[in-house]
Amino acid sequence: QVQLVESGGGLVQAGGSLRLSCAASGSILSINDMAWYRQAPGNQREVVAVITSGGSTDYAESVKGRFTISRDNAKNTVYLQMNSLKPEDTAVYYCNADVHTTGEIPKALHAWGQGTQVTVSP
Protein backbone atom coordinates (compact mmCIF):
# COMPACT_ATOMS: atom_id res chain seq x y z
CA GLN A 1 0.00 0.00 0.00
CA VAL A 2 3.01 2.28 0.43
CA GLN A 3 5.89 2.60 -1.99
CA LEU A 4 9.12 4.57 -1.86
CA VAL A 5 10.78 5.34 -5.18
CA GLU A 6 14.34 6.62 -5.20
CA SER A 7 16.24 8.47 -7.89
CA GLY A 8 19.43 10.45 -8.38
CA GLY A 9 22.08 7.81 -7.87
CA GLY A 10 24.96 7.42 -10.26
CA LEU A 11 28.70 7.68 -10.73
CA VAL A 12 30.61 10.78 -9.72
CA GLN A 13 34.25 11.70 -9.21
CA ALA A 14 35.65 12.30 -5.76
CA GLY A 15 34.82 15.82 -4.65
CA GLY A 16 31.67 15.93 -6.72
CA SER A 17 28.03 16.11 -5.72
CA LEU A 18 24.82 14.15 -6.13
CA ARG A 19 21.27 14.76 -5.00
CA LEU A 20 19.12 11.77 -4.12
CA SER A 21 15.33 11.93 -4.06
CA CYS A 22 12.77 9.56 -2.58
CA ALA A 23 9.04 9.98 -3.13
CA ALA A 24 6.49 8.10 -1.05
CA SER A 25 3.12 7.15 -2.51
CA GLY A 26 0.12 5.00 -1.69
CA SER A 27 -2.37 4.94 1.14
CA ILE A 28 -0.56 7.48 3.28
CA LEU A 29 -2.17 9.28 6.17
CA SER A 30 1.01 10.80 7.52
CA ILE A 31 4.77 10.33 7.56
CA ASN A 32 6.84 10.84 10.66
CA ASP A 33 10.59 10.28 10.40
CA MET A 34 12.29 9.82 7.06
CA ALA A 35 15.84 8.61 6.70
CA TRP A 36 18.61 7.58 4.37
CA TYR A 37 20.61 4.41 4.93
CA ARG A 38 23.48 2.97 2.96
CA GLN A 39 25.14 -0.39 2.59
CA ALA A 40 28.52 -1.03 1.02
CA PRO A 41 29.62 -4.52 -0.06
CA GLY A 42 30.61 -6.57 2.96
CA ASN A 43 29.27 -3.97 5.38
CA GLN A 44 26.15 -3.68 7.48
CA ARG A 45 23.47 -1.21 6.55
CA GLU A 46 24.04 2.06 8.39
CA VAL A 47 22.05 5.19 9.03
CA VAL A 48 23.29 8.17 7.05
CA ALA A 49 20.79 10.89 7.94
CA VAL A 50 17.40 11.26 9.60
CA ILE A 51 14.79 14.01 9.43
CA THR A 52 11.61 14.29 11.49
CA SER A 53 8.27 15.59 10.31
CA GLY A 54 9.15 18.90 11.96
CA GLY A 55 12.48 19.19 10.19
CA SER A 56 14.92 18.19 12.92
CA THR A 57 17.94 16.39 11.49
CA ASP A 58 20.71 14.06 12.56
CA TYR A 59 23.69 12.73 10.63
CA ALA A 60 26.25 10.00 10.80
CA GLU A 61 29.59 11.43 11.89
CA SER A 62 31.21 10.32 8.65
CA VAL A 63 28.96 12.55 6.53
CA LYS A 64 28.41 15.48 8.85
CA GLY A 65 29.19 18.75 7.13
CA ARG A 66 29.05 17.18 3.67
CA PHE A 67 25.51 15.79 3.38
CA THR A 68 22.21 17.57 3.93
CA ILE A 69 18.85 15.85 4.36
CA SER A 70 15.65 17.75 3.64
CA ARG A 71 12.00 17.03 2.89
CA ASP A 72 9.00 18.41 1.08
CA ASN A 73 5.96 17.30 3.05
CA ALA A 74 3.52 18.39 0.34
CA LYS A 75 5.22 15.96 -2.03
CA ASN A 76 5.96 13.24 0.53
CA THR A 77 9.54 13.44 -0.66
CA VAL A 78 12.87 13.34 1.12
CA TYR A 79 16.17 14.47 -0.38
CA LEU A 80 19.82 13.89 0.34
CA GLN A 81 22.25 16.47 -0.99
CA MET A 82 25.68 14.87 -1.08
CA ASN A 83 28.68 17.18 -1.48
CA SER A 84 32.43 16.59 -1.33
CA LEU A 85 31.88 12.93 -2.09
CA LYS A 86 34.57 10.42 -1.22
CA PRO A 87 35.20 6.90 -2.52
CA GLU A 88 34.21 5.67 0.94
CA ASP A 89 30.69 6.95 0.25
CA THR A 90 30.23 4.31 -2.44
CA ALA A 91 27.24 2.19 -1.46
CA VAL A 92 23.64 1.38 -2.19
CA TYR A 93 21.53 4.11 -0.61
CA TYR A 94 18.09 3.27 0.76
CA CYS A 95 15.21 5.53 1.67
CA ASN A 96 13.18 4.75 4.78
CA ALA A 97 9.97 6.28 6.11
CA ASP A 98 7.82 5.81 9.20
CA VAL A 99 4.32 5.79 7.68
CA HIS A 100 0.78 5.72 9.01
CA THR A 101 -1.63 4.38 6.39
CA THR A 102 -5.23 5.24 5.66
CA GLY A 103 -8.13 2.82 5.38
CA GLU A 104 -10.61 0.90 7.48
CA ILE A 105 -7.74 -0.78 9.29
CA PRO A 106 -4.94 1.77 9.68
CA LYS A 107 -1.40 0.54 9.98
CA ALA A 108 1.90 1.91 11.18
CA LEU A 109 4.87 0.66 9.23
CA HIS A 110 8.42 1.29 8.17
CA ALA A 111 8.61 1.50 4.39
CA TRP A 112 11.80 0.99 2.39
CA GLY A 113 12.87 2.00 -1.06
CA GLN A 114 14.53 -0.39 -3.47
CA GLY A 115 17.92 1.27 -3.18
CA THR A 116 19.95 3.37 -5.57
CA GLN A 117 23.63 2.88 -6.36
CA VAL A 118 26.07 5.68 -5.62
CA THR A 119 29.60 5.16 -6.89
CA VAL A 120 32.39 7.64 -6.22
CA SER A 121 35.54 7.17 -8.26
CA PRO A 122 38.97 8.26 -6.99
Coordinates of C-alpha atoms in Angstrom, one line a residue, residues 28-84:
I28 CA -0.6 7.5 3.3
L29 CA -2.2 9.3 6.2
S30 CA 1.0 10.8 7.5
I31 CA 4.8 10.3 7.6
N32 CA 6.8 10.8 10.7
D33 CA 10.6 10.3 10.4
M34 CA 12.3 9.8 7.1
A35 CA 15.8 8.6 6.7
W36 CA 18.6 7.6 4.4
Y37 CA 20.6 4.4 4.9
R38 CA 23.5 3.0 3.0
Q39 CA 25.1 -0.4 2.6
A40 CA 28.5 -1.0 1.0
P41 CA 29.6 -4.5 -0.1
G42 CA 30.6 -6.6 3.0
N43 CA 29.3 -4.0 5.4
Q44 CA 26.1 -3.7 7.5
R45 CA 23.5 -1.2 6.5
E46 CA 24.0 2.1 8.4
V47 CA 22.0 5.2 9.0
V48 CA 23.3 8.2 7.0
A49 CA 20.8 10.9 7.9
V50 CA 17.4 11.3 9.6
I51 CA 14.8 14.0 9.4
T52 CA 11.6 14.3 11.5
S53 CA 8.3 15.6 10.3
G54 CA 9.1 18.9 12.0
G55 CA 12.5 19.2 10.2
S56 CA 14.9 18.2 12.9
T57 CA 17.9 16.4 11.5
D58 CA 20.7 14.1 12.6
Y59 CA 23.7 12.7 10.6
A60 CA 26.2 10.0 10.8
E61 CA 29.6 11.4 11.9
S62 CA 31.2 10.3 8.6
V63 CA 29.0 12.5 6.5
K64 CA 28.4 15.5 8.9
G65 CA 29.2 18.8 7.1
R66 CA 29.1 17.2 3.7
F67 CA 25.5 15.8 3.4
T68 CA 22.2 17.6 3.9
I69 CA 18.9 15.9 4.4
S70 CA 15.6 17.8 3.6
R71 CA 12.0 17.0 2.9
D72 CA 9.0 18.4 1.1
N73 CA 6.0 17.3 3.1
A74 CA 3.5 18.4 0.3
K75 CA 5.2 16.0 -2.0
N76 CA 6.0 13.2 0.5
T77 CA 9.5 13.4 -0.7
V78 CA 12.9 13.3 1.1
Y79 CA 16.2 14.5 -0.4
L80 CA 19.8 13.9 0.3
Q81 CA 22.3 16.5 -1.0
M82 CA 25.7 14.9 -1.1
N83 CA 28.7 17.2 -1.5
S84 CA 32.4 16.6 -1.3

